[in-house]
Tab-separated table of C-alpha atoms in Angstrom:
chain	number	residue	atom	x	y	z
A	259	UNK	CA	0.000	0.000	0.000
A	260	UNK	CA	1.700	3.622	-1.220
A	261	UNK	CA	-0.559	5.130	1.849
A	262	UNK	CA	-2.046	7.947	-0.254
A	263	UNK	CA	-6.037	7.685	0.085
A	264	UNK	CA	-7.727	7.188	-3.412
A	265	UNK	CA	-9.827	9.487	-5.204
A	266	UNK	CA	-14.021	9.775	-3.866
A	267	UNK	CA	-15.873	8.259	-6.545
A	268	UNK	CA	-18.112	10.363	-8.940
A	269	UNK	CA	-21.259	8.274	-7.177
A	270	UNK	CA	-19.998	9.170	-3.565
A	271	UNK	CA	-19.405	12.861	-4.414
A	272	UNK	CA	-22.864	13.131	-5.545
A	273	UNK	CA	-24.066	11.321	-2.949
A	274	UNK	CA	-22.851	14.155	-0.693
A	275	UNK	CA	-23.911	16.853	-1.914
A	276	UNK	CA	-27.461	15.700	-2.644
A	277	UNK	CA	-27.368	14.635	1.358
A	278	UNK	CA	-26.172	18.401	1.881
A	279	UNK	CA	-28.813	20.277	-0.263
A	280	UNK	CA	-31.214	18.180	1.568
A	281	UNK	CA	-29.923	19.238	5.083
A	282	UNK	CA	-29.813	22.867	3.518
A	283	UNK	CA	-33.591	23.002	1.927
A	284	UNK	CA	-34.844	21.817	5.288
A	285	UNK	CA	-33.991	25.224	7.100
A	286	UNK	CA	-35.703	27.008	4.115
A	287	UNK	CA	-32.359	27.618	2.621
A	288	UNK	CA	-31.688	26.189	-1.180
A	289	UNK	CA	-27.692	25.350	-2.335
A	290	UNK	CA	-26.551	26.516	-5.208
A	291	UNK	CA	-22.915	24.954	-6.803
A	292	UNK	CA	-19.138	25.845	-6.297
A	293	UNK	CA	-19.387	26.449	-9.945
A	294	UNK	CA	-22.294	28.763	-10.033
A	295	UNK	CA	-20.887	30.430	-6.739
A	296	UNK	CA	-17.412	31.083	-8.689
A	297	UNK	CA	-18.677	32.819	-11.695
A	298	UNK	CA	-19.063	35.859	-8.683
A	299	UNK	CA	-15.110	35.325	-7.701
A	300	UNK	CA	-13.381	32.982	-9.943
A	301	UNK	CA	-10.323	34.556	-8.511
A	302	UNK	CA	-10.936	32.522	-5.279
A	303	UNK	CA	-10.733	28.909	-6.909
A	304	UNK	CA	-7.385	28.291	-5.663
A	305	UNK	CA	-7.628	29.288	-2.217
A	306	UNK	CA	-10.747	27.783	-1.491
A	307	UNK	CA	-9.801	25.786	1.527
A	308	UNK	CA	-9.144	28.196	3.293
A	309	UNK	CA	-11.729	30.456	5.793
A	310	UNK	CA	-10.814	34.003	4.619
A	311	UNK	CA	-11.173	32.786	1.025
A	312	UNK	CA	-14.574	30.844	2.026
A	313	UNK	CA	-15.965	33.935	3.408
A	314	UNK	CA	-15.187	36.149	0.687
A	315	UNK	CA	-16.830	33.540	-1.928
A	316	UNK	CA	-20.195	33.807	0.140
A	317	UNK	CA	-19.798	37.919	0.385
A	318	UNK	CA	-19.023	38.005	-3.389
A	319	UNK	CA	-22.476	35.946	-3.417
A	320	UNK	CA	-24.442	38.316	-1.472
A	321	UNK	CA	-24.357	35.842	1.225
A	322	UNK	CA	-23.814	35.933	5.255
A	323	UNK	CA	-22.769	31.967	5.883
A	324	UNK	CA	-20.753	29.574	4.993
A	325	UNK	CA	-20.950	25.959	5.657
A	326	UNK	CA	-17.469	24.733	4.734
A	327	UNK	CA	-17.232	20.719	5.348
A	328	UNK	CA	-13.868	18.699	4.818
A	329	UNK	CA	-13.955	15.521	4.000
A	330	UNK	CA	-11.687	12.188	4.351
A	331	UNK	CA	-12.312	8.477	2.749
A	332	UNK	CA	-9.556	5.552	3.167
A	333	UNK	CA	-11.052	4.038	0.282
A	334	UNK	CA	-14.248	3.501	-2.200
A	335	UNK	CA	-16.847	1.704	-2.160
A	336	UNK	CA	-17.341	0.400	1.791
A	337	UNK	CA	-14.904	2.656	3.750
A	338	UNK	CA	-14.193	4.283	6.693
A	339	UNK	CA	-15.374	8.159	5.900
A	340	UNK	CA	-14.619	11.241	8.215
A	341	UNK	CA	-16.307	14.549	7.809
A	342	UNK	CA	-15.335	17.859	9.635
A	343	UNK	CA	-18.708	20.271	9.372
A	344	UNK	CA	-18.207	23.770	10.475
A	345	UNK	CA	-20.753	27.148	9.864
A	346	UNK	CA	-19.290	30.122	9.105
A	347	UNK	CA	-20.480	33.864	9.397
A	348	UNK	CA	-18.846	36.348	7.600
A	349	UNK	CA	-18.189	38.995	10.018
A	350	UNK	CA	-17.595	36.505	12.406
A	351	UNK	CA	-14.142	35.406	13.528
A	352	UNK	CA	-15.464	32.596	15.731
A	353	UNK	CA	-17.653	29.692	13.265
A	354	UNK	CA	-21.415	29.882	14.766
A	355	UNK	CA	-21.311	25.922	14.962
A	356	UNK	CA	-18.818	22.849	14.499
A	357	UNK	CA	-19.000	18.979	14.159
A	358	UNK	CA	-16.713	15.961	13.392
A	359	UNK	CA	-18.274	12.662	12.540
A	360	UNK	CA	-16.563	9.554	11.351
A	361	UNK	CA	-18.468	6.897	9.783
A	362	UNK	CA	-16.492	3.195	9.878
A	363	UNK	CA	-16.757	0.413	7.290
A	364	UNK	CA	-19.631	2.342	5.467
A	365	UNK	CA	-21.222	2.058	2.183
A	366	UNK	CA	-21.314	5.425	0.165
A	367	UNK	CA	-24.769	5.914	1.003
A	368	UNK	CA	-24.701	5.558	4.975
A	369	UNK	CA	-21.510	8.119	5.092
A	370	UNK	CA	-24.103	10.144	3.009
A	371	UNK	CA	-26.997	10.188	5.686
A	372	UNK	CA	-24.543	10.483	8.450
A	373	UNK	CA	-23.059	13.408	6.560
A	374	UNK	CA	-27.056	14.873	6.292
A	375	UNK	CA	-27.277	14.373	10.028
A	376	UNK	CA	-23.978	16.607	10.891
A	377	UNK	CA	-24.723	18.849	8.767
A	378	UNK	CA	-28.906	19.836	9.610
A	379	UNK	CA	-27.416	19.836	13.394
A	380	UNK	CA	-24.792	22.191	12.573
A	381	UNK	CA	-27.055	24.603	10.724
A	382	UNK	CA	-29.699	24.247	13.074
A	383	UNK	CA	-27.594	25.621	16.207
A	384	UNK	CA	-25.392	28.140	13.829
A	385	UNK	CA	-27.645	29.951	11.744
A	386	UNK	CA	-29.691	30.855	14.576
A	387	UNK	CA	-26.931	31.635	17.400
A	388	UNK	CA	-27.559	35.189	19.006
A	389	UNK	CA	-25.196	37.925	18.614
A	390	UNK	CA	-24.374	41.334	19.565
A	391	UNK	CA	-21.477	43.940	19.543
A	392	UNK	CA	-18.749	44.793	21.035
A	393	UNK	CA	-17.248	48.664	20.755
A	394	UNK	CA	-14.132	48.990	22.168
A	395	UNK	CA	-12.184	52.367	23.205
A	396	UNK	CA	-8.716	51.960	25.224
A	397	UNK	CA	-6.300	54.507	26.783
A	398	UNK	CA	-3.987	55.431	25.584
A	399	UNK	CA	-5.673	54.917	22.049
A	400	UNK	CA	-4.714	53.022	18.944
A	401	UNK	CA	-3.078	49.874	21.456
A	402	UNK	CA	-3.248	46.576	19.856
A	403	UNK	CA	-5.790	44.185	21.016
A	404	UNK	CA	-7.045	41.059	21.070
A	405	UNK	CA	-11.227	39.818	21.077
A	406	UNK	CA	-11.250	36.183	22.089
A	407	UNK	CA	-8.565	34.100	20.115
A	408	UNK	CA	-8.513	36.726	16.907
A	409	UNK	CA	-5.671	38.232	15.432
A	410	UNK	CA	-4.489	41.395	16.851
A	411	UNK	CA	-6.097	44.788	16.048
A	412	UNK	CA	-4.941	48.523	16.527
A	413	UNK	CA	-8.199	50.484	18.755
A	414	UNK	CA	-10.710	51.747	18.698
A	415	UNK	CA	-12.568	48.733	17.861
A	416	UNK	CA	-16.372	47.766	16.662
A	417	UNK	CA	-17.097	43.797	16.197
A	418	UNK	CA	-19.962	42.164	15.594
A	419	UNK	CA	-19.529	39.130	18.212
A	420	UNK	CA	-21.121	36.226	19.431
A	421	UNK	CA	-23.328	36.553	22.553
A	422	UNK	CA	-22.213	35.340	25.722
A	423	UNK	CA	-19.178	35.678	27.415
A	424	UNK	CA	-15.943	37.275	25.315
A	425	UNK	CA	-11.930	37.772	26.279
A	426	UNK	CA	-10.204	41.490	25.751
A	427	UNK	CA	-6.919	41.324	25.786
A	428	UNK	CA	-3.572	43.111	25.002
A	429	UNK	CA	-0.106	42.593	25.233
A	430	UNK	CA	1.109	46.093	23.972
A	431	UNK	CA	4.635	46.990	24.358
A	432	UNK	CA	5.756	48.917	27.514
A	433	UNK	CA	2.494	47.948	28.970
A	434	UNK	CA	1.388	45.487	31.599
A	435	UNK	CA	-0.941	42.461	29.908
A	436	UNK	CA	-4.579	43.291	30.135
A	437	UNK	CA	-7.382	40.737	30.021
A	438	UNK	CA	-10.955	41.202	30.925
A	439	UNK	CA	-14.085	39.056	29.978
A	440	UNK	CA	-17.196	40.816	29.147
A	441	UNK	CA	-20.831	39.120	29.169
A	442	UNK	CA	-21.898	40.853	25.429
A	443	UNK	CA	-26.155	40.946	25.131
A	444	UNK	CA	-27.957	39.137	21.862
A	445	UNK	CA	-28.831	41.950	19.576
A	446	UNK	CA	-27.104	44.886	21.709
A	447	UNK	CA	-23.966	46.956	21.925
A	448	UNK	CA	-21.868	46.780	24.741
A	449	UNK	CA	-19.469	50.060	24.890
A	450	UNK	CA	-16.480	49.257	26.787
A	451	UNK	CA	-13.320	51.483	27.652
A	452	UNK	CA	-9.842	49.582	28.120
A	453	UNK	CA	-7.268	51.572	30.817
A	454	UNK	CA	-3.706	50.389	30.250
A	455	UNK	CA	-0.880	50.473	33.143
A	456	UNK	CA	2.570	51.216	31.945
A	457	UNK	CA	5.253	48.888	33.188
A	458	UNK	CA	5.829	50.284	36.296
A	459	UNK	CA	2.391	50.258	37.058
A	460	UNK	CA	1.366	53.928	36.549
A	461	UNK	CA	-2.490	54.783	34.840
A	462	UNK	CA	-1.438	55.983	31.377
A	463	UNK	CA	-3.975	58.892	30.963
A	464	UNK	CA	-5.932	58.582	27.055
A	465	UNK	CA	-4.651	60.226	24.293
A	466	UNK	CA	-5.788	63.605	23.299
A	467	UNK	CA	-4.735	62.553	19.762
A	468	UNK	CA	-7.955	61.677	17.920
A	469	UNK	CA	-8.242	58.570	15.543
A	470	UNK	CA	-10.851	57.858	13.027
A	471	UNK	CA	-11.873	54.262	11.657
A	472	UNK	CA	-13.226	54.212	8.521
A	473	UNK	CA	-16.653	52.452	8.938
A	474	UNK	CA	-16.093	48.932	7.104
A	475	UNK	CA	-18.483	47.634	4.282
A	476	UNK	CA	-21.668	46.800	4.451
A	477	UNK	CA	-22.375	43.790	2.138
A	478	UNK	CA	-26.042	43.405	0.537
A	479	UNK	CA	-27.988	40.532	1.592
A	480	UNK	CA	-29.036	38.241	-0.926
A	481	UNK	CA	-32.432	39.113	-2.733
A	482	UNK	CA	-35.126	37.769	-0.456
A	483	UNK	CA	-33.348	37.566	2.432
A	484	UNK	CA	-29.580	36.202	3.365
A	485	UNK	CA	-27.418	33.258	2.306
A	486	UNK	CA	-25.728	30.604	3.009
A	487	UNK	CA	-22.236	29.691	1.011
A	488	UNK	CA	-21.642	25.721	1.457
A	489	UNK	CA	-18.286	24.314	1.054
A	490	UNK	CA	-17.113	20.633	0.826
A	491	UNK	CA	-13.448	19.148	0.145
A	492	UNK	CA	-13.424	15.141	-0.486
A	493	UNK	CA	-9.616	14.123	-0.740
A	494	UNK	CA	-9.095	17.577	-2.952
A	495	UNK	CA	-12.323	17.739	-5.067
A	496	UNK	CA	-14.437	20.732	-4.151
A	497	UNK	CA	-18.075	20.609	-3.777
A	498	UNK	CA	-19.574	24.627	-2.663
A	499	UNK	CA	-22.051	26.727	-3.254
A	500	UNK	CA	-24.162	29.436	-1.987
A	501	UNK	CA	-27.408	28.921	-0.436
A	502	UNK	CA	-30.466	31.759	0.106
A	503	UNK	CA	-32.554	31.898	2.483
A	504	UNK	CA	-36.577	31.804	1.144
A	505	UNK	CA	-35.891	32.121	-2.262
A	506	UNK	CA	-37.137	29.526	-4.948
A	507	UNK	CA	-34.995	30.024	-8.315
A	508	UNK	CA	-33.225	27.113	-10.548
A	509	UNK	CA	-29.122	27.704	-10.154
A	510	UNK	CA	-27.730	28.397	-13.801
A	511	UNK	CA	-25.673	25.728	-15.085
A	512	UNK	CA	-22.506	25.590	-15.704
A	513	UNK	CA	-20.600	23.303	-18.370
A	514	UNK	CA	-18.413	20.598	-16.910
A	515	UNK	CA	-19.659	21.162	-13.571
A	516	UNK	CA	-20.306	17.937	-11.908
């Protein structure tokens, strides 16, 4: 055995996503191909596996979520099959929802109504999570800091975040670390005002220096309502598309899609 896992088979692949539109069209949500979702940022085929690339691909779509699932098989036919399921929002670090399944000595078609299961779960608890916001001020301003486990950002800050209970955090140079959690409301702001000792200790007073954010985008929401962008890798073959929410429409076709 050369160890490398063999290509999914055309039958399994389809399996899959048929098990996937299903899991989508049963939260009133209707997929839509990689394909079709490319034509809107063909410049994103090669970085598709990826979250920042997934993201954009459901923005360039008009589209809020993603539902990006990754895929394993040690062989066709009856096989062991793993699936990793996760639900993406796009001005959300954190994904809404996550799942791992693993499906042992299976035929194409259980792996494909295990995969359905995951999946309506998943979508089920993330596309209805609450969520609120989280402005942040700091003294002295423009520190860098740190919501939950995302990359570092220069202040002030305004986040869309996930309700519940969220870590500030900074680590600026010549300061002492700072880390506070903060319970953040569904569907409310929470202003909050980071104070920063110096290394010694001292209160560093705020800046009178004034600094101005330039308000991010705001994407359009799919016509009819928003949208769901589903992603699946099976040992390097992508499966994705975009999904809205309430709208009835055939998805154009696309030659040599699958």
């Amino acid at each position: 055995s050369s160890g490398v896992a063999p290509p999914v088979l055309p039958r399994t692949r389809r399996l899959v996503e048929t098990s996937l539109a299903q899991a989508v069209r049963e939260e009133r949500y209707t997929a839509i191909s990689t394909d079709v979702a490319l034509l809107q940022g063909s410049d994103l085929r090669s970085c598709l596996s990826t979250d920042r690339c997934q993201r954009s691909l459901a923005r360039a779509n008009q589209s809020e979520f993603v539902l990006a699932v990754k895929g394993t098989a040690s062989a066709n036919g009856k096989a062991t099959y793993g699936f990793d399921v996760a639900l993406l929002r796009v001005d959300i670090a954190e994904p809404a929802a996550t799942a791992t399944t693993r499906c042992e000595d299976c035929e194409p078609e259980q792996a494909a109504r295990q995969i359905k299961e995951i999946a309506s779960k998943v979508l089920a608890e993330g596309l209805h999570r609450p969520r609120g916001r989280l402005q942040l001020t700091t003294g002295p301003n423009a520190i860098m800091i740190r919501i939950d486990q995302r990359p570092e950002q220069i202040s002030p800050l305004d986040e869309p975040v996930w309700a519940g209970a969220r870590v500030v955090s900074s680590k600026h140079p010549g300061y002492l670390p700072y880390e506070r959690t903060l319970e953040v409301k569904a569907d409310e702001t929470l202003p909050f005002h980071v104070e920063l000792s110096d290394e010694r200790g001292g209160y560093v007073p705020r800046s009178r220096q004034r600094y101005v954010v330039a308000p991010r985008p705001k994407w359009r929401l799919a016509v009819g309502g928003t949208g769901v962008a589903v992603g699946v890798a099976l040992l390097g073959l992508g499966i994705a598309g975009v999904v809205q929410d309430g709208v009835c429409k055939d998805a154009p076709s696309v030659a040599g899609a699958a």
